[in-house]
Each structure stands twice: as structure tokens, then as C-alpha cells.
mmCIF file of C-alpha atoms in Angstrom:
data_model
loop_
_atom_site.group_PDB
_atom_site.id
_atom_site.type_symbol
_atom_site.label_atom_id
_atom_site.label_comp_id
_atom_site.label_asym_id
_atom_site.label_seq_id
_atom_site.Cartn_x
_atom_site.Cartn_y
_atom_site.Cartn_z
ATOM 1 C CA UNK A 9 0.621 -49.038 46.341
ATOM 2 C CA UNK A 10 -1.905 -47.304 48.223
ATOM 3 C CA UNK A 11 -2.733 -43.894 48.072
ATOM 4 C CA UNK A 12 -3.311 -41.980 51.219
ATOM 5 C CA UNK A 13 -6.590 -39.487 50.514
ATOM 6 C CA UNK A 14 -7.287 -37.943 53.980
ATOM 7 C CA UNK A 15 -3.326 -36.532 54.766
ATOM 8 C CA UNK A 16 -3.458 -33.439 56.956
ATOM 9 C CA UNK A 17 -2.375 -31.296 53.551
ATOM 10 C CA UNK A 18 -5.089 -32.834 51.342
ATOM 11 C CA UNK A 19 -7.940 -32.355 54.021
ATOM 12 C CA UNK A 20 -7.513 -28.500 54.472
ATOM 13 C CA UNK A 21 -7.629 -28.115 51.312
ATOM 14 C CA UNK A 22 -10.813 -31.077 50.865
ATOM 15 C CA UNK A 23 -12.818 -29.067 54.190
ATOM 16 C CA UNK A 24 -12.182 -25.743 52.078
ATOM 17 C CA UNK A 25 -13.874 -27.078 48.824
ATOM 18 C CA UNK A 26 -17.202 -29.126 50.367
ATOM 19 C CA UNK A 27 -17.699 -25.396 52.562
ATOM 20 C CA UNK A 28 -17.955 -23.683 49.182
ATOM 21 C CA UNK A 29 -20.182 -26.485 47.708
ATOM 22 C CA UNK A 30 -22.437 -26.397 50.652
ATOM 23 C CA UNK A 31 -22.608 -22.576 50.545
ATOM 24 C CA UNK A 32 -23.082 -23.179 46.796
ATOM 25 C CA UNK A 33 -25.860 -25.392 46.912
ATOM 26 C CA UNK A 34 -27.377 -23.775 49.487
ATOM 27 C CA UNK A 35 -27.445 -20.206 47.258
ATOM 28 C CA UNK A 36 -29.243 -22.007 44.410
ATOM 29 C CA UNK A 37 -31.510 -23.052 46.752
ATOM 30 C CA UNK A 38 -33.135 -20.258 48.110
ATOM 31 C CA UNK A 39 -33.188 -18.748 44.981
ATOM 32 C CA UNK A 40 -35.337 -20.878 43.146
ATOM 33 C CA UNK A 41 -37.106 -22.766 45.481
ATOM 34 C CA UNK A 42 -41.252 -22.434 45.044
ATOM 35 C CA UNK A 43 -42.848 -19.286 46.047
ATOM 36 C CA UNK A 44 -45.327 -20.103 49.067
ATOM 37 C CA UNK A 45 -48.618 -20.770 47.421
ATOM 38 C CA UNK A 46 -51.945 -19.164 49.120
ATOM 39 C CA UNK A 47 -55.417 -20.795 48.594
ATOM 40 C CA UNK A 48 -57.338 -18.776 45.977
ATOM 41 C CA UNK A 49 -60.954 -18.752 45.224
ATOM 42 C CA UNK A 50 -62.312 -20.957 42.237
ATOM 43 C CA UNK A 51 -64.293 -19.807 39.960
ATOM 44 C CA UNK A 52 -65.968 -23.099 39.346
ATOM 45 C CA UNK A 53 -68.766 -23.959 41.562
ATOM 46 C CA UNK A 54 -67.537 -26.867 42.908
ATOM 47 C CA UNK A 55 -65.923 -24.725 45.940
ATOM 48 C CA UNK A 56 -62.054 -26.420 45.361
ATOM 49 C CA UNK A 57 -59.414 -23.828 44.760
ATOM 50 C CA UNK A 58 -56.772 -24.194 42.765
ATOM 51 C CA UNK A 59 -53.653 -22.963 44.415
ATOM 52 C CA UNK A 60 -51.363 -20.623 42.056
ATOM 53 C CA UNK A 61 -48.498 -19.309 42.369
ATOM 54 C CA UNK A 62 -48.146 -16.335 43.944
ATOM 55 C CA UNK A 63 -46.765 -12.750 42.139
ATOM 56 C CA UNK A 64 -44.957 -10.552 43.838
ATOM 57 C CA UNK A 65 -44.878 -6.722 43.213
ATOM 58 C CA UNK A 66 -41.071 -7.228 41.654
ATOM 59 C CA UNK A 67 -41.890 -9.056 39.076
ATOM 60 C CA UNK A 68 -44.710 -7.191 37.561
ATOM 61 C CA UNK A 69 -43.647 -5.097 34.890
ATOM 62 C CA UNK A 70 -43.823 -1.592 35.136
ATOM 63 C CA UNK A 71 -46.753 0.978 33.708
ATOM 64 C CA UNK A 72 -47.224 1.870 30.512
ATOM 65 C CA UNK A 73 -46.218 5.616 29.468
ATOM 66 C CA UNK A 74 -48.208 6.072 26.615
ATOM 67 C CA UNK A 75 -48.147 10.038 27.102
ATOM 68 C CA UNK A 76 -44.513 9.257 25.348
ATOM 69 C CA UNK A 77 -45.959 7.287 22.810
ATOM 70 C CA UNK A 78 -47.718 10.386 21.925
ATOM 71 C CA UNK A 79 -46.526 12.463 18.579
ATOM 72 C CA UNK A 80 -44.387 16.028 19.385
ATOM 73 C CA UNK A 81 -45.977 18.908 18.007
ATOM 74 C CA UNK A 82 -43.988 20.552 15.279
ATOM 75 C CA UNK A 83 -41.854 17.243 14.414
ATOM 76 C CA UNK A 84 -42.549 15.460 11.176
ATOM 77 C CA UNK A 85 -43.352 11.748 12.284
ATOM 78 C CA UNK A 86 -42.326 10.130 9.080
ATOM 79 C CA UNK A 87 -39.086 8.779 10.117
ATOM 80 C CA UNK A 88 -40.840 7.679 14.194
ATOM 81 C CA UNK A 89 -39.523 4.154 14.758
ATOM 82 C CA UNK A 90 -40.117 3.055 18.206
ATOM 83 C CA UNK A 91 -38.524 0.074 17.892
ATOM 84 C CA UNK A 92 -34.883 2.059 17.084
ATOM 85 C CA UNK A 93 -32.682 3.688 19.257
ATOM 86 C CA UNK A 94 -30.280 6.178 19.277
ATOM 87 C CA UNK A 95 -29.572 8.954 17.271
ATOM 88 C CA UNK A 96 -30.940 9.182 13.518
ATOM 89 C CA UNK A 97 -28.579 8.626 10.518
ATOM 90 C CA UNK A 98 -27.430 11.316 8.670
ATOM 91 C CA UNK A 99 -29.160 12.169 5.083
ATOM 92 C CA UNK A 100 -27.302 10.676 1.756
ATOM 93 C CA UNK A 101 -25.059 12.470 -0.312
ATOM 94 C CA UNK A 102 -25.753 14.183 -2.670
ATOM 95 C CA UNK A 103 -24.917 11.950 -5.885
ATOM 96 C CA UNK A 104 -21.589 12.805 -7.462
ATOM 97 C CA UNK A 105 -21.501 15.257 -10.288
ATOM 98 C CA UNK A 106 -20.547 14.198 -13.572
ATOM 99 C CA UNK A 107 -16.894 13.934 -14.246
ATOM 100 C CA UNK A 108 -16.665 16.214 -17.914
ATOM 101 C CA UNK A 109 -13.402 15.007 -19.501
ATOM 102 C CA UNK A 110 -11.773 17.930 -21.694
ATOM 103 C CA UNK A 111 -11.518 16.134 -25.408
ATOM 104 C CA UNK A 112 -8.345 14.562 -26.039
ATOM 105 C CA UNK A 113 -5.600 16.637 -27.694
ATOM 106 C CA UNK A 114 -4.051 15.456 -31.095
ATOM 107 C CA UNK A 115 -0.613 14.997 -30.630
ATOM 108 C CA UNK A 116 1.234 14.259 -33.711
ATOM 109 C CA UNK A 117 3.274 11.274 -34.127
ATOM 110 C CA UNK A 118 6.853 11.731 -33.064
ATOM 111 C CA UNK A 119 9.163 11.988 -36.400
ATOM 112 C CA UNK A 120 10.872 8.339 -37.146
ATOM 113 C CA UNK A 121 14.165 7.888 -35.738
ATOM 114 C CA UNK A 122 16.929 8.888 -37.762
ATOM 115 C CA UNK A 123 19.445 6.539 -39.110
ATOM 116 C CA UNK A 124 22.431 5.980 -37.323
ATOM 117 C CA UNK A 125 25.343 7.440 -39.016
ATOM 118 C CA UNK A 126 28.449 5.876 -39.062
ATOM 119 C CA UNK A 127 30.343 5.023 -36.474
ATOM 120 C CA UNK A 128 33.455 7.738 -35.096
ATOM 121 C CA UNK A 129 36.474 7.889 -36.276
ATOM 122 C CA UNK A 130 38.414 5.905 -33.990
ATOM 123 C CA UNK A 131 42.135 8.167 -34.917
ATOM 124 C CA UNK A 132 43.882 10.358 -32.503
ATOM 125 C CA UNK A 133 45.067 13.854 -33.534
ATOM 126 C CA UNK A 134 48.751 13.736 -31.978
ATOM 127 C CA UNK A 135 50.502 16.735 -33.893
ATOM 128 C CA UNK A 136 51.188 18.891 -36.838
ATOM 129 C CA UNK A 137 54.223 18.704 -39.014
ATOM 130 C CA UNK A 138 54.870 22.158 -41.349
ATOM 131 C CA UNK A 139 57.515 22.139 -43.801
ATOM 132 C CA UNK A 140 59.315 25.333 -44.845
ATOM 133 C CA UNK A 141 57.253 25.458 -48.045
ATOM 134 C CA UNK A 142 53.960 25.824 -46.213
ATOM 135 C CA UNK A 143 52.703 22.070 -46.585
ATOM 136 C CA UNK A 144 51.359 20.991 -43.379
ATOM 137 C CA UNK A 145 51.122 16.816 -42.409
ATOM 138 C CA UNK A 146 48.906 15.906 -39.319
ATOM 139 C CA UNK A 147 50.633 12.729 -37.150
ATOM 140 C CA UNK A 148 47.570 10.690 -36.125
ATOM 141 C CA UNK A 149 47.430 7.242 -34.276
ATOM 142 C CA UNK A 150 45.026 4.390 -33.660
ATOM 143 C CA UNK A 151 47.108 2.844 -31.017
ATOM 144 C CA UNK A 152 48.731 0.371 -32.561
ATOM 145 C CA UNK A 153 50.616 2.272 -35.439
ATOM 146 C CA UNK A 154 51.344 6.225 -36.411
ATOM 147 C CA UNK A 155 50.302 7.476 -39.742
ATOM 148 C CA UNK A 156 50.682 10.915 -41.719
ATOM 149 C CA UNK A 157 48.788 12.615 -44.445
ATOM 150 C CA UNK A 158 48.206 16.232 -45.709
ATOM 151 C CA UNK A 159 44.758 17.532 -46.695
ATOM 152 C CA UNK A 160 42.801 15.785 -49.416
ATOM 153 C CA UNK A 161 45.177 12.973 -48.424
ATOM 154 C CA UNK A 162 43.121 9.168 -47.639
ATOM 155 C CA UNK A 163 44.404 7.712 -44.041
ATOM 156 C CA UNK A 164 44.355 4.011 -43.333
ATOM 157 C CA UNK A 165 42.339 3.229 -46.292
ATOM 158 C CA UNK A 166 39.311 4.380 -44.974
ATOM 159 C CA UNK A 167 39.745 8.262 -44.385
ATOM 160 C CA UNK A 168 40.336 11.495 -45.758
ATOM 161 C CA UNK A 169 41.773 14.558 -44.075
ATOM 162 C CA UNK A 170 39.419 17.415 -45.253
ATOM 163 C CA UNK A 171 41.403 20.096 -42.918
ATOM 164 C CA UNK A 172 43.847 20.713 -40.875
ATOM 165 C CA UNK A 173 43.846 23.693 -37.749
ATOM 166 C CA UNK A 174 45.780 24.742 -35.477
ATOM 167 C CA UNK A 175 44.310 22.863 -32.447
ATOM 168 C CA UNK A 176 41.958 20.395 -34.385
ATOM 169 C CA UNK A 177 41.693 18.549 -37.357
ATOM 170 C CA UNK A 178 38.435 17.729 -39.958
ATOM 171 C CA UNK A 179 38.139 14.126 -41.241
ATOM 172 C CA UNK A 180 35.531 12.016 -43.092
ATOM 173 C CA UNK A 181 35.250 8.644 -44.463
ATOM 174 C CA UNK A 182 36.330 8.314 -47.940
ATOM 175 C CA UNK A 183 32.253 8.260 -49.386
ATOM 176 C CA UNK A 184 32.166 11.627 -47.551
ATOM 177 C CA UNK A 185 30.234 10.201 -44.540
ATOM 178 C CA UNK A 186 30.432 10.918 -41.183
ATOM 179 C CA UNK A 187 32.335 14.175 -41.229
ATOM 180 C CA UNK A 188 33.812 14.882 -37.488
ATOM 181 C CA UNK A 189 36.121 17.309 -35.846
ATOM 182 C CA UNK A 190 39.171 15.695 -34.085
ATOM 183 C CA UNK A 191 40.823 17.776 -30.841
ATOM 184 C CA UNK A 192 44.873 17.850 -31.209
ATOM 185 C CA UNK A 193 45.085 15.510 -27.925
ATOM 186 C CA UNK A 194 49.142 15.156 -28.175
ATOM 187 C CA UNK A 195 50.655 11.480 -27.091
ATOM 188 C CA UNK A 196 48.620 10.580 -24.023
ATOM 189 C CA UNK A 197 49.228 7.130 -22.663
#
């Protein structure tokens, strides 16, 4: 298979490029080429120069202005740098001042926790009973079963009826533990 370099498409575009490469060449060129060298004089006696190149006024560098150079009246020079520009840094901070802690306050150790007591009385106050001698019986429940007792009477085993009110009823644990006030709650499902 041959390829086919010089279609019409390809040479536009192939004319376009070896322009700018001409132009490009041409550019570097004239800027760098040699300066034109003049005879100078020697200084050996021999009478043959020795050409130079020559300087143009461009690229001499321009004068001194040592009148700048020159300290201002009335501004200390001890912080002149000539070699910095710009505007000076500002001065330090002044170092921080001592941080005076106020003494630590004695706090006394909090009292030890007190011992749980028992646990509640897991009976339900459901209603009062009064016979026409006076005698009152409290109904109570645990849920499962419905017991009675008047006070100073032991419930369940476990529990003695210390008083009886009107909308409430006192009970403690037979060791006289864990005293606690049951609210007449009536039979809630």
C-alpha cells in the first residue's frame, strides 16, 4: 500500500507549516546574528587591531544614582537593607503575660453511695373491707392470686400491713425493711 503525501488536502496544510518555519527561522536569525564588527586601534605596537565586538547604547546599563544611596536625615539607618524590598515587617509582640492560675479549691469527696434498700413491694392495693364491728381487711393482689389481711397481719409470707387509710395503705417486709406507701389503685386490668 502506498501512501499518497502530496494530496491537494495535505499540501495546504504542508505550504502553511514550512511558511511559518521559514518566517521562524528567519526571526532567530536576525536576532542573534553577529553585530557588525569595526576595526579598533591596538594597543600593542605591532599596528594589527583586534576587531571587537561592537556595544550599542541599549545594552549599556544605566547610571548609577548614588544620591539615593545616600542616608535620609532624621531616619534611623539601623534597619537600611538595600538589598530588600518592600515594605518593613511589623515589630514582635509583645511576649505573652503569665497565665496566674487561681489555687485549686478543695472539694470534699462526695459521701459513699448508700445501700440499696430492698426492692418494692410488688402488691396492689385493690380495696377495703369494714365489718360492722370496726375491723377493717385490705384486698390486695400480685396478679396471679387475691389475698386479705388486717393491720399487724403478715401477707404472702413476706409482709406485714402496718396501716390501713382510706385511699392508701402502709406495708413493710416482715424484718421491718423497706417500709412503703401503697395507692388504693382498684382492679385495673
Amino acid at each position: 500500500m502506498t501512501m499518497q503525501v502530496w494530496s491537494r488536502k495535505n499540501l495546504g496544510r504542508q505550504l502553511v507549516l514550512l511558511a511559518a518555519l521559514i518566517g521562524t527561522v528567519w526571526w532567530v536569525y536576525r536576532q542573534y546574528r553577529p553585530a557588525e564588527s569595526a576595526p579598533t586601534a591596538s594597543n600593542t605596537g605591532n599596528g594589527a587591531g583586534v576587531a571587537g565586538p561592537v556595544v550599542s547604547a541599549k545594552s549599556l546599563p544605566s547610571a548609577l544614582k548614588l544620591a539615593a544611596l545616600e542616608p535620609v536625615a532624621g531616619k534611623p539607618q539601623a534597619d537600611r537593607n538595600p538589598f530588600r524590598f518592600g515594605v518593613p515587617p511589623p515589630p514582635p509582640a509583645p511576649p505573652p503575660r503569665p497565665v496566674v492560675s487561681a489555687p485549686p479549691v478543695y472539694t470534699p469527696p462526695p459521701p459513699p453511695p448508700t445501700p440499696p434498700g430492698p426492692p418494692p413491694i410488688p402488691l396492689k392495693f385493690v380495696g377495703i373491707l369494714q365489718l360492722p364491728n370496726g375491723v377493717k381487711y385490705a384486698a390486695l393482689s400480685d396478679g396471679r392470686a387475691m389475698m386479705k389481711g388486717t393491720e399487724g397481719d403478715v401477707v404472702d409470707g413476706r409482709y406485714r400491713i402496718v396501716k390501713i387509710g382510706v385511699e392508701s395503705i402502709v406495708m413493710e417486709y416482715v424484718d421491718g425493711k423497706g417500709r412503703q406507701t401503697i395507692p388504693l389503685r382498684g382492679t385495673e386490668p
